[in-house]
Every structure is written in structure tokens, then in C-alpha cells.
Short mmCIF file of C-alpha atoms in Angstrom, two decimals:
data_model
loop_
_atom_site.label_atom_id
_atom_site.label_comp_id
_atom_site.label_asym_id
_atom_site.label_seq_id
_atom_site.Cartn_x
_atom_site.Cartn_y
_atom_site.Cartn_z
CA MET E 19 94.32 84.75 79.79
CA ILE E 20 91.66 86.76 79.19
CA GLN E 21 90.64 86.12 76.11
CA THR E 22 91.18 82.55 76.85
CA TYR E 23 89.47 82.01 79.92
CA GLY E 24 87.04 85.37 80.04
CA LEU E 25 85.90 86.52 83.06
CA LEU E 26 87.44 83.61 85.38
CA GLY E 27 90.94 84.86 83.50
CA LEU E 28 90.28 88.27 84.36
CA PHE E 29 89.66 86.82 88.18
CA VAL E 30 92.61 85.48 88.41
CA GLY E 31 94.69 88.14 86.58
CA ALA E 32 92.95 91.18 88.33
CA GLY E 33 94.07 89.50 92.19
CA VAL E 34 97.55 88.10 90.74
CA GLU E 35 98.78 91.67 88.74
CA GLY E 36 96.63 94.10 89.16
CA GLU E 37 95.80 97.38 87.53
CA THR E 38 97.02 96.07 84.03
CA VAL E 39 94.88 92.94 83.76
CA ALA E 40 92.15 95.08 84.91
CA VAL E 41 92.69 97.52 81.72
CA LEU E 42 93.36 94.74 79.70
CA GLY E 43 89.80 93.58 81.14
CA GLY E 44 88.35 97.08 80.07
CA ILE E 45 89.78 96.95 76.12
CA MET E 46 88.64 93.50 76.47
CA VAL E 47 84.91 94.78 77.02
CA HIS E 48 85.59 97.31 74.04
CA ARG E 49 85.85 95.03 71.66
CA GLY E 50 82.39 93.42 72.78
CA LEU E 51 84.64 90.15 73.96
CA LEU E 52 83.47 90.91 77.44
CA PRO E 53 80.49 92.78 79.23
CA PHE E 54 80.63 96.11 81.09
CA PHE E 55 79.45 95.42 84.46
CA PRO E 56 80.93 91.44 85.13
CA ALA E 57 83.93 92.50 83.84
CA ALA E 58 84.23 95.50 86.60
CA MET E 59 82.84 92.97 89.67
CA VAL E 60 84.92 90.12 88.88
CA ALA E 61 87.92 92.84 88.02
CA ALA E 62 86.76 93.74 91.90
CA ALA E 63 86.37 90.33 93.20
CA GLY E 64 90.03 89.28 92.02
CA SER E 65 91.60 92.60 93.85
CA PHE E 66 89.02 92.00 96.86
CA VAL E 67 90.39 88.07 96.99
CA ALA E 68 93.76 88.90 97.18
CA ASP E 69 93.98 91.65 99.84
CA GLN E 70 91.92 89.49 102.03
CA LEU E 71 94.36 86.34 101.86
CA PHE E 72 97.13 89.19 101.95
CA PHE E 73 95.64 91.22 105.26
CA LEU E 74 94.73 87.34 106.63
CA LEU E 75 98.57 86.25 106.10
CA GLY E 76 99.55 89.62 107.98
CA ARG E 77 97.27 88.38 110.61
CA SER E 78 97.42 84.58 111.19
CA PHE E 79 101.78 85.13 110.57
CA ARG E 80 102.62 88.07 112.01
CA GLU E 81 104.73 86.71 114.80
CA ARG E 82 106.15 84.53 112.09
CA PRO E 83 110.06 84.90 110.14
CA PHE E 84 108.37 85.56 107.15
CA VAL E 85 106.41 88.82 107.70
CA ARG E 86 108.83 89.75 110.86
CA ARG E 87 111.68 89.98 107.77
CA MET E 88 108.88 92.00 105.76
CA GLN E 89 108.71 94.46 108.77
CA HIS E 90 112.21 95.87 107.75
CA ARG E 91 111.51 96.79 104.08
CA PRO E 92 111.00 100.37 103.13
CA THR E 93 107.65 99.77 101.47
CA PHE E 94 106.40 98.04 104.93
CA THR E 95 107.69 100.99 106.71
CA LYS E 96 106.12 103.60 104.62
CA ALA E 97 102.65 101.49 104.70
CA MET E 98 102.73 101.37 108.46
CA ALA E 99 103.25 105.04 108.54
CA ALA E 100 100.60 106.14 106.19
CA PHE E 101 98.33 103.44 108.37
CA ASN E 102 99.17 105.23 111.51
CA LYS E 103 98.11 108.81 110.01
CA HIS E 104 94.92 107.76 108.31
CA PRO E 105 93.94 104.12 109.18
CA THR E 106 90.56 104.06 107.11
CA LEU E 107 91.46 106.21 104.86
CA PHE E 108 94.95 104.10 104.13
CA VAL E 109 92.71 101.00 103.58
CA PHE E 110 90.23 102.22 101.19
CA ALA E 111 93.32 104.06 98.80
CA PHE E 112 96.38 101.73 98.84
CA ARG E 113 95.68 99.64 96.08
CA PHE E 114 95.53 102.71 93.94
CA LEU E 115 99.29 103.44 95.47
CA TYR E 116 102.06 102.75 93.55
CA GLY E 117 104.27 100.29 95.04
CA LEU E 118 102.24 99.03 98.12
CA ARG E 119 99.69 97.46 96.88
CA THR E 120 101.04 93.93 98.16
CA VAL E 121 102.51 94.55 100.96
CA SER E 122 99.81 97.00 102.92
CA PRO E 123 97.21 94.29 103.48
CA ILE E 124 100.19 92.43 105.00
CA ALA E 125 101.09 95.48 107.12
CA ILE E 126 97.62 96.47 108.29
CA GLY E 127 96.90 92.55 109.25
CA THR E 128 99.87 93.21 111.55
CA THR E 129 97.64 95.99 113.60
CA ARG E 130 94.56 95.62 115.79
CA LEU E 131 92.19 97.04 113.12
CA SER E 132 89.17 94.04 113.38
CA GLY E 133 89.20 91.67 110.33
CA MET E 134 85.25 92.77 110.03
CA LYS E 135 86.30 96.55 109.26
CA PHE E 136 89.11 95.79 107.29
CA LEU E 137 86.20 93.77 104.96
CA ALA E 138 83.80 96.15 104.42
CA ILE E 139 86.37 98.58 103.79
CA ASN E 140 87.92 96.32 101.38
CA ALA E 141 85.26 95.10 99.45
CA VAL E 142 84.02 98.86 98.85
CA ALA E 143 87.87 99.87 97.81
CA ALA E 144 87.69 96.92 95.68
CA VAL E 145 84.64 97.75 93.95
CA VAL E 146 85.35 101.48 92.96
CA TRP E 147 88.96 100.26 91.98
CA GLY E 148 87.08 97.11 89.29
CA LEU E 149 85.31 100.12 88.12
CA VAL E 150 87.46 102.97 87.89
CA PHE E 151 90.30 100.35 86.13
CA VAL E 152 87.78 98.48 83.67
CA THR E 153 86.02 101.90 82.81
CA LEU E 154 90.24 103.44 81.65
CA GLY E 155 90.40 100.03 79.54
CA TYR E 156 87.02 100.95 78.39
CA CYS E 157 87.54 104.18 77.27
CA PHE E 158 91.43 104.61 76.40
CA GLY E 159 90.98 100.80 74.58
CA ASN E 160 91.52 102.69 71.13
CA ALA E 161 94.50 104.61 71.99
CA ILE E 162 95.77 101.42 74.06
CA GLU E 163 95.57 98.61 71.20
CA ARG E 164 97.14 101.92 68.55
CA ALA E 165 99.90 102.76 71.12
CA PHE E 166 100.89 98.61 71.52
CA GLY E 167 100.80 98.33 67.57
CA ARG E 168 103.32 100.97 67.23
CA LEU E 169 105.69 99.32 70.34
CA HIS E 170 104.68 96.27 68.23
CA SER E 171 105.99 97.69 64.84
CA LEU E 172 108.85 99.39 66.38
CA ALA E 173 110.13 96.46 68.24
CA PRO E 174 113.09 95.64 66.28
CA ILE E 175 114.27 99.09 66.88
CA LEU E 176 113.35 99.33 70.86
CA ALA E 177 114.55 95.56 71.07
CA ILE E 178 118.10 97.22 69.39
CA ALA E 179 117.47 100.18 71.69
CA LEU E 180 117.22 98.16 74.82
CA VAL E 181 120.44 95.66 74.54
CA VAL E 182 122.84 99.37 73.83
CA VAL E 183 121.21 100.30 77.23
CA ALA E 184 121.77 97.06 78.82
CA VAL E 185 125.66 97.14 77.66
CA GLY E 186 126.18 100.46 78.78
CA ALA E 187 124.71 100.27 82.55
CA ILE E 188 126.81 97.25 82.62
CA LEU E 189 130.40 99.11 81.48
CA LEU E 190 129.36 101.46 83.68
CA TYR E 191 128.67 99.13 86.42
CA ASN E 192 131.97 97.82 86.02
CA ARG E 193 133.93 101.16 85.38
CA ARG E 194 132.78 102.30 88.38
CA ARG E 195 133.29 98.87 90.42
CA SER E 196 137.22 99.08 89.12
CA LEU E 197 137.15 103.02 90.61
CA ALA E 198 136.20 102.30 93.18
CA ASP E 199 138.42 98.91 94.14
CA GLU E 200 141.61 100.50 92.85
CA THR E 201 140.35 103.63 95.45
CA ASP E 202 140.05 100.97 98.13
CA SER E 203 143.39 99.72 97.85
CA GLN E 204 145.21 103.05 98.03
CA ILE E 205 143.49 103.43 100.87
CA GLU E 206 144.40 100.19 102.52
CA GLN E 207 148.19 100.85 101.57
CA PRO E 208 150.38 102.07 104.66
CA ALA E 209 151.39 105.88 103.94
CA PRO E 210 155.59 105.96 103.70
CA LEU E 211 157.52 107.19 106.20
CA ALA E 212 159.02 110.50 106.24
#
């Protein structure tokens, strides 16, 4: 997507996917296909826009069933706990925390934090985020490309290993399920009278 659409692809990808696309943007910079600062700023803009939209979703629809259901998820609860301890720091840092990136701006949108304060902190955090991840892709471009090259040559072995692991997991799951069913049926049978 980035190779085909350039900075526009990086903008959309950074907003939808996040770090992976920003790092790939850095690899494209490393290869000379994109300029560094425009790539970092476009990645930041994509992340900023996505997080603003999620914040507005939480703010505008906090009483709707969709957001109400989200409030019962463990990640939402974790995001709210972190926000309540350190509101400003959490607004800055959530995009760097694995598993909390999408739910956090929605959770923050349900709080009393002002929209302007979120916008200002989000803008600064997005710029830092874009610079960090595009730089990582740029600096480690050769190593990342070599790693993917090795993985590509090992693809048949990895595919076979993945199939074996999947089959093993299914068999283990079925075995545990049948043992649980046997235990349940033994519990349900009445004890013989003495």
C-alpha cells in the first residue's frame, strides 16, 4: 500500500494499523522511496486523525449501547484506571501501550477531559510517535529486510510447523473438552444408595 500510494498510503495505514505501517514507512525512507520528515509527519497525522475520531466517538456516543458494551471490556477498564491515575501522561502515552491504542481514546472520550486538551496532547504525542516509529524503520531497515528475507526462505518450513501446531492445539482442545464432559456426566449421576 505504501509502495503504491506513497505518503497517502502511509497516512491511511498509520491511522488504521499503527506502528507496523509507520515502521514500514521508515523502511521505505531507508530505501530512498520516501523523504524522512514528510513520512514521519504523515504517519503522525494518520495516527492523530484516527485517535481524534475515536475520542469523538467516545464523547458523542458515550450513552449508546456500542460504547456501553465496550465499558465492560477488560482493556477499557485498564485504560480508565490508567487515565484516572495520570490523565495527562496517559493521554500522551496510550498510543505506545500495546493493546490499548484503539480503546483508550474512546475511553478518554467518555471522561470530562476537555476536547481541546485532548487535541493538544494528542497532537504532540502523534508527532513523537511518528518520529519514533519511522526512525526505527529507517535505522533498522537493513536488519528488518534481512529478517523478512530469511523468513521468506523458511516459509515452507514455517507453514508446516504452523499446521502441526494448529492440529496439536485442536486435538488438545478436543481432549480437554471430552475430559470435561466425562467429569460433568459423572457429577450429574446420582450416587448409589447404601
